[in-house]
Short mmCIF file of C-alpha atoms and ligand atoms in Angstrom, two decimals:
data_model
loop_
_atom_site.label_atom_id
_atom_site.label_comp_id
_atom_site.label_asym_id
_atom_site.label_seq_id
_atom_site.Cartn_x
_atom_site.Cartn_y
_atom_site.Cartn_z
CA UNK A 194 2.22 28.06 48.21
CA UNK A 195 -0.13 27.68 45.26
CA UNK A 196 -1.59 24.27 44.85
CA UNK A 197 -3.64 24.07 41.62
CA UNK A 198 -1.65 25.30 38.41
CA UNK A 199 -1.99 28.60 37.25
CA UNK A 200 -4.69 29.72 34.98
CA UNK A 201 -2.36 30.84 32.22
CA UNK A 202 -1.13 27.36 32.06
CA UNK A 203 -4.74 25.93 31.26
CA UNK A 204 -6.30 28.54 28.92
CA UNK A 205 -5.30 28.53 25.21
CA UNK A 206 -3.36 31.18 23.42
CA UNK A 207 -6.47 32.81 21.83
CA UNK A 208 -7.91 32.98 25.50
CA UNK A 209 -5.03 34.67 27.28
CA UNK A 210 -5.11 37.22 24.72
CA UNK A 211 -7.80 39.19 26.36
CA UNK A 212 -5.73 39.34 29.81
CA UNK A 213 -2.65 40.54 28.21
CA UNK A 214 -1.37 43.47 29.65
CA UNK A 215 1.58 44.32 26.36
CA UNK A 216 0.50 44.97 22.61
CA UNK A 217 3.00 42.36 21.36
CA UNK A 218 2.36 39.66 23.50
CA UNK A 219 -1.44 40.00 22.40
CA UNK A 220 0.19 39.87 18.87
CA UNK A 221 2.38 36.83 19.43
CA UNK A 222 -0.78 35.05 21.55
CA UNK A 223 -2.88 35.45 17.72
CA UNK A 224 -0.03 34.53 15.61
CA UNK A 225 0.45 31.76 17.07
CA UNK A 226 -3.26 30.29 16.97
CA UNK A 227 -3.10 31.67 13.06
CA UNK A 228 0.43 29.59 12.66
CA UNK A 229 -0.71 26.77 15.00
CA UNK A 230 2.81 27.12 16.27
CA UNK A 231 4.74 27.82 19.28
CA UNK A 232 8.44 27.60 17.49
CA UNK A 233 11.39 29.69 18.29
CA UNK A 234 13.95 29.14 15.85
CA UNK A 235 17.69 30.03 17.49
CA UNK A 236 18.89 31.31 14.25
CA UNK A 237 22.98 30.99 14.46
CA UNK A 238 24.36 30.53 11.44
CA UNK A 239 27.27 31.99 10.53
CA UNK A 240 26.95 34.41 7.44
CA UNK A 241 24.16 37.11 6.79
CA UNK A 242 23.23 35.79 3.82
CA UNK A 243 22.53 32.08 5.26
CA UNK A 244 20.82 33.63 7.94
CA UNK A 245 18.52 35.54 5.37
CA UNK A 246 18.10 32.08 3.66
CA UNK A 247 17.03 30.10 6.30
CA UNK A 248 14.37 32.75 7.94
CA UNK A 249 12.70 32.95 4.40
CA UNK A 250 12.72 28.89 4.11
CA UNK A 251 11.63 28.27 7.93
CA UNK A 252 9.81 31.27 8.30
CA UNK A 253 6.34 29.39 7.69
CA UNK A 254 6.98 27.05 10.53
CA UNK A 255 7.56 29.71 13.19
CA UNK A 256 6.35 32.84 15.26
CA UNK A 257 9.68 33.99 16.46
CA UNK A 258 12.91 34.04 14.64
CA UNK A 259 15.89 34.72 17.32
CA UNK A 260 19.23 36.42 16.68
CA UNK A 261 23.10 36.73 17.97
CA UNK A 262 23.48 39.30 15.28
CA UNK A 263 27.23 39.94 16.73
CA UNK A 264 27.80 36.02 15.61
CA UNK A 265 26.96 36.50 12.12
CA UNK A 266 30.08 37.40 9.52
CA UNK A 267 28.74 40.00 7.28
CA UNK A 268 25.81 41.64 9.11
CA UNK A 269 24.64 45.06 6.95
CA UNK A 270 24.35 47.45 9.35
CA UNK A 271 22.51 49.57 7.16
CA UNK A 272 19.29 50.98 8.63
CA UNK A 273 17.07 50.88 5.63
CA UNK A 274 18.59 47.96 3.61
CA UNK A 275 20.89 46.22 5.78
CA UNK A 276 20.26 42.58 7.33
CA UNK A 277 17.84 44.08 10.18
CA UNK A 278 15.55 45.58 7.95
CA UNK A 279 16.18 42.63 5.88
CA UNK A 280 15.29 40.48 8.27
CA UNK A 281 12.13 42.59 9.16
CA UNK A 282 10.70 42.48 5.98
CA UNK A 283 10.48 38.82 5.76
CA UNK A 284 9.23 39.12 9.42
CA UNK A 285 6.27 40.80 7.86
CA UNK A 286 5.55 38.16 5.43
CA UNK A 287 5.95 34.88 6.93
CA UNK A 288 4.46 36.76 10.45
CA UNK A 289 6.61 36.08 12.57
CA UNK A 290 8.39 38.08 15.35
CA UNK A 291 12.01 39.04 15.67
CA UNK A 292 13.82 38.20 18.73
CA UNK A 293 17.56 39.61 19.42
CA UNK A 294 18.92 37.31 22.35
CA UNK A 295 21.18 40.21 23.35
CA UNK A 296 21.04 39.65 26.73
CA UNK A 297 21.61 43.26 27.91
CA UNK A 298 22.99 43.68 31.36
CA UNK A 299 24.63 46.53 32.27
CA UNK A 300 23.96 50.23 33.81
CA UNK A 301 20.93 51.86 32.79
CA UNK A 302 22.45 54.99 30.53
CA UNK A 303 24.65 51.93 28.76
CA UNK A 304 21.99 49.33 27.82
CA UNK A 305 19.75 52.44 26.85
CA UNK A 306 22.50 53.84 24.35
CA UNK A 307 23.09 49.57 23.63
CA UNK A 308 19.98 49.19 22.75
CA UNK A 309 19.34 52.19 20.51
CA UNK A 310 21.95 53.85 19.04
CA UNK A 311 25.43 52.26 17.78
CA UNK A 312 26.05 49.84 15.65
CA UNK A 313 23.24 47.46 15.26
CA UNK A 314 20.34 49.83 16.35
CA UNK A 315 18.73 46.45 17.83
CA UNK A 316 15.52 48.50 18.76
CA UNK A 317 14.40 49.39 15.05
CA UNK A 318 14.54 45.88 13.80
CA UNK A 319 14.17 43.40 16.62
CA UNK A 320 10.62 43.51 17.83
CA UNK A 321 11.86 41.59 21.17
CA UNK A 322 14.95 41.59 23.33
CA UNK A 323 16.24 39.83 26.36
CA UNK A 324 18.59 40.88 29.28
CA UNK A 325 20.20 39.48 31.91
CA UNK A 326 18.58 41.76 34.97
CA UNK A 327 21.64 41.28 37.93
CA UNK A 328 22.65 44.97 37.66
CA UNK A 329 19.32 45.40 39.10
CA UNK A 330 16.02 46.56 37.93
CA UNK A 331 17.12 49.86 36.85
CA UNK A 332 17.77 48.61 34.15
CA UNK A 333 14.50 47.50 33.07
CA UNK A 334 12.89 50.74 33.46
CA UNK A 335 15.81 52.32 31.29
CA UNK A 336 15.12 49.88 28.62
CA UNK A 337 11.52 50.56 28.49
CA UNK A 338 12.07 53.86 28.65
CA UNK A 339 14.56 54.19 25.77
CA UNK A 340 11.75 51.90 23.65
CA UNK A 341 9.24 54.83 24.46
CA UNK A 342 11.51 57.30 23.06
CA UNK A 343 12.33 55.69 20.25
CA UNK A 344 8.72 54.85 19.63
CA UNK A 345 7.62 58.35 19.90
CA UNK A 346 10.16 59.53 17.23
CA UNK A 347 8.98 57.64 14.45
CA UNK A 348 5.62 59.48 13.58
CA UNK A 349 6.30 59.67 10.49
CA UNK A 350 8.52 57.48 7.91
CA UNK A 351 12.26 58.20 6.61
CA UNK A 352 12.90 57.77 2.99
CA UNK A 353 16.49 59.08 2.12
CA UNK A 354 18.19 59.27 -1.16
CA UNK A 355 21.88 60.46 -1.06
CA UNK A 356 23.40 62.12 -4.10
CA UNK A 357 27.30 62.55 -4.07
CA UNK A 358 28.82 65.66 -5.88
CA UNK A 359 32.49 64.63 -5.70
CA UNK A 360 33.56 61.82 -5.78
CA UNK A 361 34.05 60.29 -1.89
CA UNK A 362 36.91 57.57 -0.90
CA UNK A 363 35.10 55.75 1.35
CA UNK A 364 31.38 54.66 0.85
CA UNK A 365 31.48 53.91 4.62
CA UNK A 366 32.36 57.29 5.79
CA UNK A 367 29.61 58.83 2.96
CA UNK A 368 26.92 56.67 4.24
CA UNK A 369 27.94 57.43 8.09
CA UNK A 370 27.22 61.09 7.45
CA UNK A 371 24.33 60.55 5.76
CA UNK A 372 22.87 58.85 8.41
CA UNK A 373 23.83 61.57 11.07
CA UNK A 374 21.94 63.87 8.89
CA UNK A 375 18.72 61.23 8.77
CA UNK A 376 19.02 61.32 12.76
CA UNK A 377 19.63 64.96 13.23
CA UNK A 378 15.87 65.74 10.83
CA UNK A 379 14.43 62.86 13.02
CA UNK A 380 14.80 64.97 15.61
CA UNK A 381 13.10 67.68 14.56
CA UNK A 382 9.86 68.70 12.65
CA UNK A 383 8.84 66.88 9.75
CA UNK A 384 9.79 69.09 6.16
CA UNK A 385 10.56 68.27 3.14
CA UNK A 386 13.94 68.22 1.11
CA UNK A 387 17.21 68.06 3.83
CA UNK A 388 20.32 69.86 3.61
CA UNK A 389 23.21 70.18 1.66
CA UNK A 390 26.37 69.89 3.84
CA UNK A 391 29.91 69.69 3.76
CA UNK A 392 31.57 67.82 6.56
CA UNK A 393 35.57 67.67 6.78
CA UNK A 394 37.58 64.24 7.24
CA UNK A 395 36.76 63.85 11.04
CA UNK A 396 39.28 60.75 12.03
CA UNK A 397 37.52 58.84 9.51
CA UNK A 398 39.02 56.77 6.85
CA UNK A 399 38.93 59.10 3.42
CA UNK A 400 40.40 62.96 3.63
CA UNK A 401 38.68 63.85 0.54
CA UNK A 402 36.14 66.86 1.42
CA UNK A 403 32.92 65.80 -0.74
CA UNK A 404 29.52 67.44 -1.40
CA UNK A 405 26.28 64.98 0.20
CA UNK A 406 22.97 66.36 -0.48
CA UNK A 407 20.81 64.16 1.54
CA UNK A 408 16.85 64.39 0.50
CA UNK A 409 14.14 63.66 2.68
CA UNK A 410 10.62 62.86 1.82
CA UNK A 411 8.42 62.15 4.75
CA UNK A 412 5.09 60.03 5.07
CA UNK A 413 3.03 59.52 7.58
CA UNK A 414 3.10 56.21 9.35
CA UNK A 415 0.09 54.93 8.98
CA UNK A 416 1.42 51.11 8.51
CA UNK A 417 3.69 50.11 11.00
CA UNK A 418 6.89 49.48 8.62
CA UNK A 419 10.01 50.79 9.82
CA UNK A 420 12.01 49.68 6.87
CA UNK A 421 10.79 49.84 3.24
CA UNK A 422 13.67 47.91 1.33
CA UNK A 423 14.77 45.73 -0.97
CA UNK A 424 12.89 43.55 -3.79
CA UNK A 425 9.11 43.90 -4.52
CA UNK A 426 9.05 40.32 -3.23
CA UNK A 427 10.29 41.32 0.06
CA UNK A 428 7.32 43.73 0.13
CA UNK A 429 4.66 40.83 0.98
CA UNK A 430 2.52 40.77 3.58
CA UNK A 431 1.23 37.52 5.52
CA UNK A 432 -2.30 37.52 4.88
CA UNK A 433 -2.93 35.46 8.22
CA UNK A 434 -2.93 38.27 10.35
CA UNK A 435 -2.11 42.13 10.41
CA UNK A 436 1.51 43.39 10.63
CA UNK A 437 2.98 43.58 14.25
CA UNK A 438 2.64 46.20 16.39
CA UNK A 439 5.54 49.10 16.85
CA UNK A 440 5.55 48.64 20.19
CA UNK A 441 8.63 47.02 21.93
CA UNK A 442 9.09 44.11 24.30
CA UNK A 443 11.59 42.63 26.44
CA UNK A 444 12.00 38.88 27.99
CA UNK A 445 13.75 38.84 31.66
CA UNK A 446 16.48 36.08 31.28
CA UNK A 447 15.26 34.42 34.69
CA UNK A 448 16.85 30.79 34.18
CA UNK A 449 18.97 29.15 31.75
CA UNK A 450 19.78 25.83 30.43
CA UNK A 451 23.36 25.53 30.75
CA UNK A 452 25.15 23.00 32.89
CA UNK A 453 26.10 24.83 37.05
CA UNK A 454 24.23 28.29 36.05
CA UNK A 455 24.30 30.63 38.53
CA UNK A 456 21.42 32.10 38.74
CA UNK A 457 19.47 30.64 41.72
CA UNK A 458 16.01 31.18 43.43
CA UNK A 459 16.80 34.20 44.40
CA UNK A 460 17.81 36.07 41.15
CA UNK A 461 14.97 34.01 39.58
CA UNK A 462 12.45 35.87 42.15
CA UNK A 463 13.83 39.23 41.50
CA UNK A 464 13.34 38.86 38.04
CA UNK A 465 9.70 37.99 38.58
CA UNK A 466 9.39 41.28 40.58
CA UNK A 467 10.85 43.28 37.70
CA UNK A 468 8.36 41.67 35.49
CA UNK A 469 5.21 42.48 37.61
CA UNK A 470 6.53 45.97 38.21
CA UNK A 471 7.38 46.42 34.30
CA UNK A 472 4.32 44.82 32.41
CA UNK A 473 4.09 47.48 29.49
CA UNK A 474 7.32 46.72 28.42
CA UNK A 475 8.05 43.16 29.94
CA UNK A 476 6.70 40.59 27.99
CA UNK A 477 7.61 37.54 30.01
CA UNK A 478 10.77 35.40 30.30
CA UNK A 479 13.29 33.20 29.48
CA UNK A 480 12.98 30.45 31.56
CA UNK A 481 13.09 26.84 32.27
CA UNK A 482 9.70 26.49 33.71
CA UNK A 483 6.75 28.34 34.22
CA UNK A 484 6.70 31.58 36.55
CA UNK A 485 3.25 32.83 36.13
CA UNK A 486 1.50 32.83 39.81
CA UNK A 487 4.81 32.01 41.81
CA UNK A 488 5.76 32.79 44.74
CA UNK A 489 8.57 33.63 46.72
CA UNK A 490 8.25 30.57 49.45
CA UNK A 491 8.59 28.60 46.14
CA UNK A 492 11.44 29.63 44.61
CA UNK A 493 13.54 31.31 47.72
CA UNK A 494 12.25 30.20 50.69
CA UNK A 495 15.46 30.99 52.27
CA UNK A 496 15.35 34.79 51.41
CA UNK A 497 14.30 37.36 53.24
CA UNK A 498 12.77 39.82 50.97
CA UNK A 499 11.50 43.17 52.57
CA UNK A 500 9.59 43.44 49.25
CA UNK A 501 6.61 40.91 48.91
CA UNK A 502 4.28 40.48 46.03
CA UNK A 503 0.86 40.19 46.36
CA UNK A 504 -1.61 37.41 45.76
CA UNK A 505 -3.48 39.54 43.33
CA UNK A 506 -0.36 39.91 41.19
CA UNK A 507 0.73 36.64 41.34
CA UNK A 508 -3.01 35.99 39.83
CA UNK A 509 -2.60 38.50 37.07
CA UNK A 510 0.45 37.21 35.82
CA UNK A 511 0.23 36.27 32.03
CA UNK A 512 3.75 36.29 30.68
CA UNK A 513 5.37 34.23 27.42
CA UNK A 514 7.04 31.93 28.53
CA UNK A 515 10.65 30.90 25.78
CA UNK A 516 12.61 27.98 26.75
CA UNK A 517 15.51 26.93 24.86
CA UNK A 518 17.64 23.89 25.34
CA UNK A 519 15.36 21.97 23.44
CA UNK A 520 16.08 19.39 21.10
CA UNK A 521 14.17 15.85 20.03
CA UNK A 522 16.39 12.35 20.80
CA UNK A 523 18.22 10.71 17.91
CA UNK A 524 15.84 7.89 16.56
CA UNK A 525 16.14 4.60 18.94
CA UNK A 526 16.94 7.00 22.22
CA UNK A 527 15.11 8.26 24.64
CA UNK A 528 16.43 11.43 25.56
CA UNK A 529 18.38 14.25 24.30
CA UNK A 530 22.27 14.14 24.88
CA UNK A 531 23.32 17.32 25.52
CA UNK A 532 26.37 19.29 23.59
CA UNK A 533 29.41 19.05 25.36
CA UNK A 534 30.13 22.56 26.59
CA UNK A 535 27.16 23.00 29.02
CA UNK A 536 24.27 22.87 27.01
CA UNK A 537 21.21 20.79 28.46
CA UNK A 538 18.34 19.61 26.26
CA UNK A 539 14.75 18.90 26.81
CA UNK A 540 12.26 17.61 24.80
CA UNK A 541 9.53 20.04 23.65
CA UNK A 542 6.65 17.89 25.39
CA UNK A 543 8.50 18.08 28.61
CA UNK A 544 9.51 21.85 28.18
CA UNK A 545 5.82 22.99 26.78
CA UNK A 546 3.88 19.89 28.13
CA UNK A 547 5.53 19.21 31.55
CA UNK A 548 7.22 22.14 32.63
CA UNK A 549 4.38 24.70 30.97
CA UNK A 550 6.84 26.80 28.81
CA UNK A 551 4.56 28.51 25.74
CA UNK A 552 7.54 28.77 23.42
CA UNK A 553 10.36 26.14 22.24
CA UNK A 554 13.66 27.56 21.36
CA UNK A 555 15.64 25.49 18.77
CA UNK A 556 18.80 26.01 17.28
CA UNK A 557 21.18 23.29 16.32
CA UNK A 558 18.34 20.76 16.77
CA UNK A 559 16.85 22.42 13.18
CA UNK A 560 19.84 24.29 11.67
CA UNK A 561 22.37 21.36 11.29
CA UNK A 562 19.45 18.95 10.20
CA UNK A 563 19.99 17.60 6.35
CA UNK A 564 16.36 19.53 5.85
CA UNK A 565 16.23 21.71 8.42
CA UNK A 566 12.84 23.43 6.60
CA UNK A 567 11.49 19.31 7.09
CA UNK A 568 12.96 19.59 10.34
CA UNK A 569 11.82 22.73 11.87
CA UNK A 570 8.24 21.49 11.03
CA UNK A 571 8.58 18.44 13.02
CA UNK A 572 9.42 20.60 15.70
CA UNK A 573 6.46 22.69 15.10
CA UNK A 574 3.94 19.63 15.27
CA UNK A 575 5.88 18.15 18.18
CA UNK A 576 5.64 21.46 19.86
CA UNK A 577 1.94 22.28 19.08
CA UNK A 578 1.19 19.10 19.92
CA UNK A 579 2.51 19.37 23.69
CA UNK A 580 0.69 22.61 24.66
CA UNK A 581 -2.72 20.82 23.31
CA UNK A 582 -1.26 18.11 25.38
CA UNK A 583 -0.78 20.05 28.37
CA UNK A 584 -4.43 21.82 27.88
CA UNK A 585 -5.75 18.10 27.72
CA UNK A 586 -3.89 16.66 31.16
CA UNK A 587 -4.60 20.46 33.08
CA UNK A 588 -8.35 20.67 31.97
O1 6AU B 1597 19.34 24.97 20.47
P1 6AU B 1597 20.77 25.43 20.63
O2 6AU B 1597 21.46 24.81 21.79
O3 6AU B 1597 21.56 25.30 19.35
O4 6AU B 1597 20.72 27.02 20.86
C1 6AU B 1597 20.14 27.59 21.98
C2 6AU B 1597 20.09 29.09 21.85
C3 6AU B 1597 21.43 29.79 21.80
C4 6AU B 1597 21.65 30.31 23.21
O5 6AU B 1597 22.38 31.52 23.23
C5 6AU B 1597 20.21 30.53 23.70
O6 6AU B 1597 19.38 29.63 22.96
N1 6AU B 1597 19.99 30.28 25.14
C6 6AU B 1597 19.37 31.25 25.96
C7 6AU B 1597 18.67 32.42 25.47
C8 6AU B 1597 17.70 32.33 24.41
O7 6AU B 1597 18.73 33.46 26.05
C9 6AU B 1597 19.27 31.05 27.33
C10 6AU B 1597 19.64 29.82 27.88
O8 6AU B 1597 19.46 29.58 29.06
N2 6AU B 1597 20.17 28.86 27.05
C11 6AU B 1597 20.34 29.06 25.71
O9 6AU B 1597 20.78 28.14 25.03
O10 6AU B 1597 21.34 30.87 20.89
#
């Protein structure tokens, strides 16, 4: 059992960067020396638009903006001007990083096809995703590589402009094919000018036959944006720092906050395993107190695990650390009072002080404040202030 605390708990940010094994982590580690801040907000609002509101208003407090996108009435699904890419640009110029709390868990082929394709297409907006690892540790490696994939298809850039020849019923349907055509030339070689194509009423809404021509122009990605939308506004860049890498990252939900949980030592030592074994893609955790260095003595001692880790990886570890169920206690109290359906709150100086968490998640603690952008900086100092703390008490 280790006895002093783990390095990663007593160097700074800007000093771990060096040691860290992922491209975004080393990315997250410098924004948040550049921000001086180690806030999560837990984004759930109910409408798109509010949600697009409050990430441009907070968005200077903050290094990570998190996401239930299936909670929010009117998400765009659009790739290229939708809420994700939306939300992405604004990511670029407040710098901060985009976390979908998805929590994947699930066969491998399912989360891969999850995570990419459908829908929401979390993986080409959300820089960071989470999952809930007991269907094993397939999954893991199924997630990372579905990330690869998707990272080594997007050499170049995507610009699309439909023009309709007849008129179309259903602006759904006509933007649904277009974007099967965008992923069928993403496929392939890079050329210019697309097709022309006629596609019959497949089972979706509108029968009438219409004429898409879909052009392509394609550039070479030289900056990393995925997504070039919306208002020249939208277009700005944080000057703090340079825009975040394309790479993908996941956090291993190892513990949560919520009132009889079930996950217990055990699961929480399996997911530390997954994390060693998965560093290019694992990023760290969601947890309720720090995991870097642990064993398994201290979290399972019961458990007879065939599979050991070794010293030398417990000393290597140098995962983020998020940790939500955090809220400050109403003036004149001492202590949080949790919300009546199973959440638990901390404070952040016992989360990021105390317990040695890097980042505080906070949702209702900022969102249902009268200013939350007032609000959401208190949590930033209070925050800040509590890993400087713990640097002070560890050093
Ligand atoms: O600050 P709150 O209580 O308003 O919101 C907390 C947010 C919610 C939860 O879905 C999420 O954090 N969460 C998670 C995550 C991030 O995975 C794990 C957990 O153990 N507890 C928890 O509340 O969006």
């Amino acid at each position: 059992m280790s006895t002093s605390p783990h390095w990663s708990l007593k160097q700074s940010f800007a000093e771990r960067v060096e040691s860290s094994a992922h491209p975004l982590t080393s990315y997250l580690l410098r924004l948040m020396e550049v921000k001086q801040s180690n806030l999560c907000l837990s984004a759930d609002v109910e409408t798109a638009r509010e949600l697009l509101t409050l990430a441009d208003k907070v968005g200077p407090s903050i290094v990570v903006l998190k996401t239930h996108y299936d909670l929010i009435t009117g998400w765009d699904y659009h790739p290229h001007t939708g809420t994700g890419a939306k939300l992405a640009a604004l990511a670029r110029k407040h710098g901060f990083l985009i976390f979908e709390d998805r929590k994947f868990v699930d066969i491998g082929s399912t989360v891969q096809k999850q995570y990419t394709a459908g829908t929401a297409r979390i993986v080409e907006w959300a820089h960071i995703t989470n999952a809930d690892i007991h269907a094993g540790e397939a999954m893991v490696s199924a997630m990372a590589q579905a990330a690869q994939k998707w990272r080594e298809r997007i050499p170049y850039e995507v610009k699309t402009s439909v023009s309709v020849g007849t008129p179309v019923a259903d602006q759904f349907a006509e933007e649904a094919e277009a974007q099967d055509q965008v992923d069928e030339l993403r496929k392939i070689v890079p050329r210019e000018n697309g097709t022309s194509s006629a596609k019959d009423a497949d089972g979706r809404k509108g029968s009438i036959v219409s004429i898409t021509t879909v052009t392509q122009t394609y550039e070479p990605a030289d900056s990393p944006r995925l997504a070039k939308t919306i208002s020249e506004d939208d277009e700005t860049v944080f000057p703090g720092i340079e825009e975040a890498p394309l790479d993908r990252g996941l956090l291993i939900l190892a513990q949560m906050s919520s009132k009889g949980c079930l996950m217990d030592g055990k699961y929480t030592w399996e997911c530390v395993k997954a994390a060693r074994k998965n560093k290019d893609f694992v990023m760290g955790y969601v947890a309720q107190q720090n995991l870097n260095g642990i064993t398994k003595d201290e979290l399972a001692p019961e458990y007879q695990d065939e599979e050991t880790s070794t010293e030398e990886e417990a000393q290597a570890d140098n995962f983020i650390h998020m940790t939500p169920g955090c809220k400050l206690p109403p003036p004149g109290e001492s202590a949080p009072q949790g919300d009546g359906l199973g959440q638990q709150y901390n404070t952040p100086d016992n989360l990021v002080n105390i317990k040695g968490t890097d980042i505080a998640i906070v949702g209702r603690g900022i969102i249902t404040a009268a200013d939350p952008v007032a609000e959401a900086e208190r949590y930033r100092r209070k925050s800040w202030k509590a890993y400087q703390d713990r640097r002070e008490r560890l050093a």
